[in-house]
Coordinates of C-alpha atoms (C1' of nucleotides) in Angstrom, one line a residue:
Chain A
M182 CA 45.3 -13.2 35.0
Y183 CA 44.8 -16.8 36.2
Q184 CA 45.6 -17.2 40.2
K185 CA 45.6 -20.6 41.0
P186 CA 42.8 -22.3 43.0
K187 CA 42.9 -20.8 47.3
G188 CA 44.7 -22.8 49.5
T189 CA 47.2 -24.3 47.5
R190 CA 50.6 -22.9 46.6
D191 CA 53.2 -23.0 43.8
L192 CA 56.6 -24.4 44.9
F193 CA 59.8 -24.0 43.3
D194 CA 63.2 -22.8 43.9
K195 CA 64.9 -23.7 47.9
E196 CA 61.7 -24.0 49.1
L197 CA 60.8 -26.9 46.8
R198 CA 64.6 -28.0 46.5
R199 CA 64.3 -28.5 50.8
L200 CA 61.3 -30.2 50.4
Q201 CA 62.7 -32.7 47.9
A202 CA 65.0 -33.3 50.2
M203 CA 63.2 -34.2 53.5
N204 CA 60.8 -36.6 51.4
A205 CA 65.0 -38.4 49.7
A206 CA 65.8 -38.2 53.3
A207 CA 62.3 -40.0 54.1
R208 CA 62.4 -42.2 50.9
D209 CA 66.5 -43.1 52.5
F210 CA 65.8 -43.5 56.6
F211 CA 62.7 -45.1 56.6
T212 CA 64.0 -48.0 54.0
R213 CA 66.7 -48.7 56.0
N214 CA 64.1 -49.2 58.8
G215 CA 62.0 -51.7 57.0
Y216 CA 59.5 -49.2 55.3
E217 CA 58.4 -50.3 51.8
E218 CA 57.1 -47.2 49.6
I219 CA 53.9 -47.2 48.5
R220 CA 51.3 -45.3 46.2
T221 CA 47.7 -45.1 46.8
P222 CA 45.8 -42.9 43.8
S223 CA 44.9 -39.3 44.8
F224 CA 41.7 -40.5 44.8
E225 CA 39.2 -43.2 45.4
F226 CA 35.5 -44.3 45.9
A227 CA 35.1 -41.7 48.4
A228 CA 33.0 -44.5 50.4
L229 CA 36.2 -46.0 51.4
F230 CA 37.1 -41.9 53.9
D231 CA 33.4 -42.1 54.3
R232 CA 34.1 -45.3 56.0
S233 CA 37.8 -45.3 57.8
I234 CA 37.5 -41.3 58.3
G235 CA 34.3 -41.4 60.4
T236 CA 30.8 -40.3 59.7
T237 CA 30.9 -37.4 62.1
T238 CA 34.2 -35.7 61.0
D239 CA 33.8 -32.6 59.8
I240 CA 36.2 -34.0 57.0
V241 CA 33.6 -36.5 55.7
E242 CA 30.8 -33.7 56.1
H243 CA 32.9 -30.8 54.4
E244 CA 36.1 -30.9 54.1
I245 CA 35.7 -34.3 51.4
Y246 CA 36.8 -32.7 47.6
R247 CA 34.0 -35.4 46.2
F248 CA 32.8 -35.1 42.0
E249 CA 31.0 -37.4 40.5
V250 CA 31.9 -39.2 36.9
N251 CA 28.6 -41.4 35.0
K252 CA 27.7 -41.9 38.6
K253 CA 30.2 -42.1 40.1
T254 CA 31.5 -41.1 43.6
Y255 CA 35.5 -39.6 43.9
A256 CA 36.9 -38.4 46.5
L257 CA 40.9 -36.7 46.0
R258 CA 42.2 -38.4 49.1
P259 CA 41.8 -36.1 52.6
E260 CA 44.9 -38.6 54.1
G261 CA 46.6 -41.9 53.6
T262 CA 46.0 -44.4 56.0
A263 CA 42.0 -45.2 54.2
S264 CA 43.8 -46.0 51.4
V265 CA 47.2 -47.9 52.4
L266 CA 44.0 -50.0 53.2
R267 CA 42.6 -51.1 50.8
A268 CA 45.4 -51.0 48.7
F269 CA 47.2 -54.3 51.2
I270 CA 43.7 -55.6 51.1
E271 CA 43.2 -55.2 47.8
N272 CA 46.8 -56.9 47.3
K273 CA 46.1 -59.6 49.7
L274 CA 49.5 -58.6 50.6
T275 CA 51.3 -60.3 53.6
L276 CA 52.2 -59.7 57.5
P277 CA 53.6 -57.7 59.0
A278 CA 53.9 -54.9 56.7
R279 CA 56.0 -51.8 56.8
F280 CA 54.1 -49.3 54.2
L281 CA 55.8 -45.2 52.9
Y282 CA 54.1 -43.0 52.3
I283 CA 54.5 -39.3 50.5
C284 CA 51.9 -37.2 48.5
S285 CA 49.6 -34.8 48.3
M286 CA 46.4 -34.7 50.9
Y287 CA 43.4 -32.0 49.5
R288 CA 40.4 -31.1 52.7
R289 CA 38.4 -27.6 51.6
E290 CA 39.7 -26.7 54.7
R291 CA 40.1 -22.3 55.0
P292 CA 43.8 -22.1 54.4
Q293 CA 45.6 -19.9 57.6
K294 CA 49.3 -20.7 58.7
G295 CA 50.7 -24.7 58.0
R296 CA 46.8 -24.6 56.2
Y297 CA 46.6 -25.9 53.5
R298 CA 44.2 -27.0 50.8
E299 CA 46.3 -29.3 48.9
F300 CA 49.4 -30.4 51.6
Q301 CA 51.9 -33.7 51.4
Q302 CA 52.0 -36.1 53.8
I303 CA 55.5 -38.3 55.0
G304 CA 53.7 -41.3 56.6
I305 CA 54.0 -44.7 58.2
E306 CA 52.4 -46.9 59.1
L307 CA 52.8 -50.8 60.1
L308 CA 50.5 -53.6 59.8
G309 CA 49.7 -56.5 61.5
E310 CA 51.2 -55.9 65.1
N311 CA 49.5 -55.5 68.5
K312 CA 52.3 -55.5 70.2
P313 CA 53.0 -52.4 73.0
F314 CA 56.5 -52.4 71.6
F315 CA 55.4 -51.6 68.6
D316 CA 54.0 -48.1 69.1
A317 CA 56.8 -47.0 70.2
E318 CA 59.2 -48.7 68.1
I319 CA 57.0 -46.4 65.3
I320 CA 57.2 -43.3 68.2
D321 CA 60.9 -43.7 67.9
Q322 CA 60.8 -43.9 64.1
G323 CA 59.3 -40.6 63.8
K324 CA 61.5 -38.6 66.1
R325 CA 65.0 -39.8 64.6
Y326 CA 62.8 -39.1 61.3
L327 CA 62.8 -35.2 62.2
V328 CA 66.6 -35.6 64.5
L329 CA 68.0 -36.7 61.0
I330 CA 67.2 -33.1 59.6
G331 CA 67.7 -31.5 62.0
A332 CA 64.5 -30.9 63.7
K333 CA 65.3 -29.7 67.2
D334 CA 62.3 -27.8 68.2
F335 CA 59.6 -29.9 69.5
T336 CA 58.1 -32.5 72.2
I337 CA 56.2 -35.5 71.8
E338 CA 52.9 -35.8 73.8
L339 CA 51.2 -39.3 74.6
N340 CA 47.9 -40.4 75.0
S341 CA 46.0 -43.6 74.9
I342 CA 41.8 -43.2 74.1
G343 CA 41.2 -47.1 74.5
C344 CA 39.5 -49.4 73.5
P345 CA 35.5 -49.3 72.4
D346 CA 34.1 -51.0 75.5
C347 CA 36.7 -48.7 77.6
R348 CA 35.2 -45.5 75.9
G349 CA 31.8 -47.2 75.7
K350 CA 31.9 -47.1 79.8
Y351 CA 33.9 -43.6 80.1
R352 CA 31.7 -41.9 77.7
E353 CA 28.7 -42.5 80.7
K354 CA 30.7 -41.5 83.3
L355 CA 31.5 -38.2 81.8
G356 CA 28.5 -37.3 80.7
S357 CA 27.2 -37.7 84.5
F358 CA 30.0 -35.4 85.6
L359 CA 29.1 -32.5 82.4
Q360 CA 25.8 -32.4 83.6
N361 CA 27.1 -30.5 86.7
H362 CA 28.7 -28.4 84.3
M363 CA 26.7 -28.1 81.1
T364 CA 25.8 -24.2 82.1
D365 CA 30.0 -23.7 81.9
L366 CA 30.2 -25.1 78.0
C367 CA 30.5 -22.9 75.0
S368 CA 27.5 -24.5 72.3
D369 CA 30.9 -25.8 70.4
C370 CA 31.4 -28.1 73.3
K371 CA 27.4 -29.1 73.7
R372 CA 27.6 -30.8 70.3
R373 CA 31.0 -31.9 70.2
F374 CA 29.9 -33.5 72.1
E375 CA 26.9 -35.1 71.1
R376 CA 29.0 -35.8 68.0
N377 CA 33.2 -37.4 69.1
F378 CA 32.8 -36.3 72.6
L379 CA 36.2 -37.1 73.4
R380 CA 37.5 -33.9 70.6
I381 CA 35.7 -31.5 73.8
F382 CA 39.3 -31.5 74.9
D383 CA 40.2 -30.1 72.2
C384 CA 38.5 -26.7 72.8
K385 CA 40.4 -24.5 73.1
K386 CA 38.4 -22.0 75.3
E387 CA 40.0 -21.6 78.9
T388 CA 36.0 -21.9 80.6
C389 CA 35.3 -24.7 79.4
Q390 CA 39.2 -26.4 79.8
R391 CA 38.9 -25.6 83.6
V392 CA 35.7 -27.9 83.1
Y393 CA 38.0 -30.5 82.2
D394 CA 40.6 -29.8 83.9
E395 CA 38.4 -31.5 87.3
A396 CA 36.8 -33.9 84.8
P397 CA 37.7 -37.6 84.6
K398 CA 39.7 -38.7 82.4
I399 CA 40.2 -42.1 79.9
T400 CA 43.8 -42.4 80.8
D401 CA 42.7 -43.2 83.9
N402 CA 39.2 -45.1 83.6
L403 CA 40.8 -47.8 81.1
C404 CA 39.8 -51.4 80.6
H405 CA 43.4 -54.3 82.3
E406 CA 44.3 -54.8 78.6
C407 CA 44.3 -51.1 78.0
A408 CA 45.4 -50.4 80.8
E409 CA 48.1 -52.9 80.7
H410 CA 49.3 -51.5 77.1
Y411 CA 49.4 -48.3 77.2
H412 CA 51.5 -48.9 80.7
K413 CA 53.8 -50.8 78.7
V414 CA 54.4 -48.6 75.8
K415 CA 55.4 -46.2 78.1
E416 CA 58.2 -47.6 79.8
Y417 CA 59.4 -48.9 76.3
L418 CA 59.2 -45.1 74.9
N419 CA 61.7 -44.7 78.2
Q420 CA 64.2 -47.5 77.3
F421 CA 64.4 -45.8 74.0
G422 CA 65.3 -42.9 75.7
I423 CA 62.4 -40.5 74.3
D424 CA 61.6 -37.9 76.3
Y425 CA 57.6 -37.5 76.1
A426 CA 54.7 -35.3 77.9
E427 CA 51.8 -37.4 78.9
N428 CA 48.5 -35.3 77.9
K429 CA 45.7 -36.5 79.5
K430 CA 43.4 -33.7 77.4
L431 CA 45.2 -35.3 74.1
V432 CA 42.7 -36.9 71.5
R433 CA 42.7 -37.7 68.1
G434 CA 40.2 -36.3 64.7
L435 CA 39.9 -39.6 62.6
D436 CA 37.7 -41.8 64.4
Y437 CA 39.4 -44.7 63.9
Y438 CA 42.3 -44.9 66.5
T439 CA 42.8 -46.9 69.5
R440 CA 44.5 -47.0 72.1
T441 CA 48.2 -44.7 71.7
V442 CA 47.6 -41.7 70.4
F443 CA 50.2 -39.1 69.9
E444 CA 51.9 -36.0 68.3
F445 CA 54.6 -33.5 67.9
K446 CA 54.5 -30.7 68.1
H447 CA 56.7 -27.9 67.1
G448 CA 57.3 -24.1 67.8
G449 CA 57.2 -20.8 66.0
L450 CA 54.3 -22.4 64.0
G451 CA 51.0 -20.9 65.4
A452 CA 47.7 -22.5 65.6
Q453 CA 48.5 -25.6 63.7
D454 CA 51.7 -26.8 65.8
T455 CA 51.9 -30.1 65.2
I456 CA 54.3 -32.0 62.9
I457 CA 53.5 -35.6 63.4
A458 CA 50.1 -37.3 64.6
G459 CA 48.9 -41.0 65.0
G460 CA 48.7 -43.9 66.5
R461 CA 47.6 -47.4 66.7
Y462 CA 44.2 -48.0 64.9
D463 CA 43.1 -52.0 65.3
L464 CA 39.5 -51.9 64.0
L465 CA 40.3 -50.8 61.3
M466 CA 41.0 -52.7 58.6
R467 CA 38.3 -55.4 59.9
E468 CA 36.2 -51.9 59.5
L469 CA 37.8 -51.3 55.3
G470 CA 36.5 -55.8 55.0
G471 CA 40.0 -57.1 55.8
Q472 CA 41.1 -59.2 58.7
D473 CA 41.2 -58.9 61.9
T474 CA 44.3 -57.0 62.3
P475 CA 46.7 -54.9 64.6
C476 CA 47.5 -51.8 63.0
T477 CA 50.1 -48.6 64.1
G478 CA 51.3 -45.2 62.0
W479 CA 51.5 -42.1 62.2
A480 CA 51.9 -38.9 59.1
M481 CA 53.3 -36.6 59.1
G482 CA 53.0 -32.5 57.3
P483 CA 56.4 -31.5 56.1
E484 CA 55.1 -28.1 54.6
R485 CA 55.3 -27.3 58.8
L486 CA 58.9 -27.2 59.3
L487 CA 59.8 -26.2 55.8
L488 CA 58.1 -22.3 57.3
T489 CA 59.1 -22.6 60.9
M490 CA 62.8 -23.7 60.0
S491 CA 63.1 -23.9 56.6
E492 CA 67.0 -22.1 57.2
D493 CA 68.2 -25.1 59.2
L494 CA 66.6 -27.5 57.0
P495 CA 69.6 -29.3 54.1
V496 CA 68.2 -28.4 50.5
L497 CA 69.5 -30.6 48.0
D498 CA 72.6 -30.3 47.2
Q499 CA 73.0 -28.0 43.9
K500 CA 74.9 -28.6 41.3
E501 CA 77.8 -26.0 40.5
T502 CA 76.7 -24.7 36.4
F503 CA 78.6 -23.9 33.9
Y504 CA 77.9 -21.1 31.3
I505 CA 79.2 -21.5 27.6
A506 CA 80.2 -17.9 25.6
G507 CA 81.0 -19.1 22.3
M508 CA 82.6 -15.4 20.2
G509 CA 80.8 -16.4 16.5
E510 CA 78.6 -18.4 15.0
R511 CA 80.4 -21.2 13.4
Y512 CA 81.4 -22.5 16.7
I513 CA 78.7 -23.6 17.1
T514 CA 79.2 -27.3 16.9
K515 CA 82.4 -26.9 19.1
I516 CA 80.8 -25.8 22.1
V517 CA 78.0 -28.3 21.8
R518 CA 80.1 -30.4 21.7
L519 CA 82.7 -28.8 24.9
R520 CA 78.6 -29.4 26.5
D521 CA 77.6 -32.8 25.5
Q522 CA 82.2 -32.9 27.4
I523 CA 80.2 -30.8 30.5
Q524 CA 77.8 -32.6 30.9
G525 CA 79.0 -36.4 30.8
K526 CA 81.0 -35.3 33.6
G527 CA 78.2 -34.2 35.7
H528 CA 78.1 -30.8 35.4
R529 CA 75.4 -28.9 34.7
C530 CA 75.9 -26.7 31.2
L531 CA 74.3 -23.9 29.6
L532 CA 74.7 -22.0 27.0
G533 CA 75.3 -18.8 25.6
D534 CA 74.1 -17.6 21.4
P535 CA 76.9 -17.2 20.2
G536 CA 75.4 -15.1 18.1
E537 CA 75.3 -12.3 21.1
P538 CA 78.2 -10.2 21.8
I539 CA 81.0 -11.6 24.5
K540 CA 79.5 -8.9 27.3
I541 CA 75.7 -10.3 26.8
Q542 CA 76.7 -13.9 27.9
V543 CA 78.5 -13.2 30.8
K544 CA 76.2 -10.8 32.3
R545 CA 73.4 -14.1 31.2
A546 CA 76.2 -16.4 32.6
N547 CA 76.3 -14.1 36.3
K548 CA 72.6 -14.5 36.0
C549 CA 72.0 -18.0 35.3
N550 CA 74.3 -17.7 38.7
A551 CA 77.0 -19.8 37.3
T552 CA 79.7 -21.4 38.0
Y553 CA 82.0 -21.0 35.5
T554 CA 81.8 -19.4 32.2
V555 CA 83.6 -21.3 29.6
I556 CA 84.8 -18.9 27.0
Y557 CA 86.0 -20.1 23.5
G558 CA 87.0 -17.7 20.7
E559 CA 89.4 -17.0 18.2
D560 CA 91.9 -16.2 20.5
E561 CA 91.3 -20.0 21.7
E562 CA 90.6 -22.1 18.4
K563 CA 93.9 -21.0 17.6
N564 CA 95.8 -21.4 20.2
G565 CA 93.8 -24.9 21.7
Y566 CA 91.9 -23.7 25.1
Y567 CA 89.3 -23.2 26.5
T568 CA 89.1 -19.5 29.3
V569 CA 87.1 -20.6 31.6
K570 CA 86.0 -17.7 34.2
N571 CA 85.5 -18.3 37.6
M572 CA 82.9 -15.7 38.7
Q573 CA 82.4 -15.8 42.2
L574 CA 86.6 -15.2 42.2
G575 CA 86.7 -12.8 38.6
E576 CA 89.2 -14.5 38.4
Q577 CA 90.3 -16.5 34.7
Q578 CA 92.3 -19.2 33.4
K579 CA 93.6 -20.9 30.4
V580 CA 93.3 -24.7 30.1
L581 CA 94.2 -26.4 27.5
I582 CA 91.6 -28.9 25.8
Q583 CA 93.4 -32.4 26.7
E584 CA 93.8 -31.1 29.8
F585 CA 90.4 -30.8 30.1
D586 CA 88.8 -33.5 31.4
A587 CA 91.0 -33.5 33.9
F588 CA 90.0 -29.5 35.3
L589 CA 86.2 -30.8 35.4
A590 CA 87.7 -34.0 37.7
N591 CA 88.4 -31.1 39.7
V592 CA 85.9 -29.0 39.5
R593 CA 83.6 -29.8 42.7
G594 CA 80.4 -28.1 44.2
K595 CA 78.7 -24.6 45.2
Chain B
rG216 C1' 30.5 -22.0 56.6
rU217 C1' 31.9 -18.0 61.0
rG218 C1' 35.0 -13.4 63.1
rA219 C1' 39.5 -9.9 62.7
rG220 C1' 43.0 -7.3 60.0
rU221 C1' 45.4 -6.1 55.3
rG222 C1' 44.8 -4.7 49.7
rU223 C1' 49.7 1.5 45.7
rA224 C1' 55.6 0.0 40.5
rG225 C1' 57.5 -7.0 38.6
rC226 C1' 59.2 -7.1 45.5
rU227 C1' 59.1 -4.0 50.4
rC228 C1' 56.9 -0.4 51.7
rA229 C1' 55.5 6.0 51.9
rA230 C1' 52.0 9.4 51.2
rC231 C1' 49.9 14.4 58.0
rC232 C1' 42.9 16.1 58.6
rG233 C1' 40.1 14.4 51.6
rG234 C1' 44.2 18.6 47.9
rC235 C1' 49.5 16.9 41.8
rA236 C1' 50.3 9.0 43.6
rG237 C1' 56.3 9.2 45.1
rA238 C1' 61.3 6.1 47.8
rG239 C1' 64.5 1.8 47.7
rC240 C1' 65.2 -2.6 45.5
rA241 C1' 64.6 -5.2 40.8
rU242 C1' 64.4 -4.4 34.7
rU243 C1' 66.5 -1.4 30.6
rG244 C1' 70.1 1.7 28.2
rG245 C1' 74.3 4.2 28.9
rA246 C1' 79.3 5.6 31.3
rC247 C1' 82.5 -0.1 29.5
rU248 C1' 82.9 -2.4 20.6
rG249 C1' 87.1 -10.0 24.2
rU250 C1' 84.8 -10.4 30.2
rG251 C1' 79.4 -9.9 34.2
rG252 C1' 79.0 -8.3 39.7
rC253 C1' 80.9 -2.7 41.9
rU254 C1' 80.3 2.7 41.7
rC255 C1' 77.5 7.0 39.4
rC256 C1' 73.5 8.6 35.3
rA257 C1' 69.4 8.3 32.7
rA258 C1' 65.0 5.4 31.2
rC259 C1' 60.3 2.1 31.7
rG260 C1' 57.8 1.1 35.3
rG261 C1' 50.3 2.6 38.5
rC262 C1' 41.9 2.3 36.3
rU263 C1' 45.9 2.5 44.2
rG264 C1' 42.5 -5.3 43.4
rG265 C1' 37.1 -4.5 41.1
rG266 C1' 32.4 -1.7 40.8
rG267 C1' 29.1 1.5 43.1
rG268 C1' 28.0 5.7 46.2
rU269 C1' 29.6 11.5 49.8
rU270 C1' 32.5 15.5 47.9
rC271 C1' 34.3 21.3 44.4
rA272 C1' 38.1 17.7 44.9
rA273 C1' 38.8 10.1 47.5
rA274 C1' 44.7 5.8 47.3
rU275 C1' 42.4 8.6 51.1
rC276 C1' 35.5 9.0 53.8
rC277 C1' 30.4 4.5 53.2
rC278 C1' 28.5 0.0 51.1
rC279 C1' 29.0 -4.8 48.1
rU280 C1' 31.5 -7.5 45.4
rC281 C1' 36.9 -10.0 45.0
rA282 C1' 41.8 -11.3 46.6
rC283 C1' 45.8 -12.7 50.9
rU284 C1' 46.3 -13.6 55.6
rC285 C1' 45.4 -14.7 60.8
rA286 C1' 42.4 -17.1 63.8
rC287 C1' 37.8 -20.1 64.8
rC288 C1' 35.0 -24.6 63.0
rC289 C1' 38.4 -29.5 61.9
rC290 C1' 42.7 -31.2 62.1
rA291 C1' 49.0 -33.3 59.3

RNA sequence: GUGAGUGUAGCUCAACCGGCAGAGCAUUGGACUGUGGCUCCAACGGCUGGGGGUUCAAAUCCCCUCACUCACCCCA
């Protein structure tokens, strides 16, 4: 028996419809807010991600699906931002630009709750705005979207990780503080400090966290410009009416972030409880060969919401279903026409095999969750009506053929 | 890549200290030849994930392996 690859999922039925409802809501909502959908390739030249995400991250080192064809190295995209910027540069698009993407991403991680090897992301990017107002604005976008689809149990955490200038000075300061606490740190943290020093704050060990509680924070060591920017972001968030918690230990995994970073966390999710994460990345566009362009953006994992609040999410509305039970093969031409008539009014309609006994066909109708079964046989033909059975109430009525269009017009979905 | 837990019928799960592999739901048929669901009756369904070992005897104990789950690493 064939199995799906580890970390992939088959989506169908309600789960898929809920995901589609979230996607539809995102398209509608973000389009109204000026974000244009963009679709970039599922795979790119691997160098793009190596450059953008940062060569010291685990994603680049172990988690990218790489493959080589004809001496060229490609990679399945592990995230969306790099591709969007590449597309912006390559297509010579103009600023300011707002993009929405809804795509699958791929990372070769060990699966766990809320983490898959192929997963969906809904993301927005705002290119060409450097003012702190827009940091607040995209956070507002995320919050309003979550509220729109019915999410309640989430919190917003905010921090600033400054620019390379303040980060360099801060690194020395943090380094000298940690000198005296090296023995208290786990081996992971010692490695983190060398590779991507801000990430030590993500450590889950209590012994390490006790040290970091006392350590100097990047937030308190920003250069004047970064501090001013951060101050403004917080001020604007207050004016937007957005509740957030400042988390001075909040940092980000990807190398390209500057200044503002944030996460939306949702309850009931286990270890992977971040549903939206993002921030400002003012240096990435240049890094990828474009003009100096300040940018902000975030990505969301809709499957995580599915996991924790599936029952509360809107389901893409299901159409009422008709099932036609003809009583004899000589009625095939008639019932095919009847099907066209019903579908022409926008309803879902399935056919039973008119060669089968009526009992079997009604049973099938029930299995197919039909709202109505339309029965057509000798008596109906002779007297010019359809027998319409309401499957929920178990009642049936005769509807004259010339009145059937009117009947269809009055039918509502479940 | 590391650690822990779990694999028994299509699904959810039983099976005591090693002693005949079971139930509910689902499926199929019947009670019911122009009417599904509800009820009752019956049937179908298993290499106990796979391989090896210990034993008179293994779903049960041991080893290997595969899969799934959760957590670490990392991250949406």
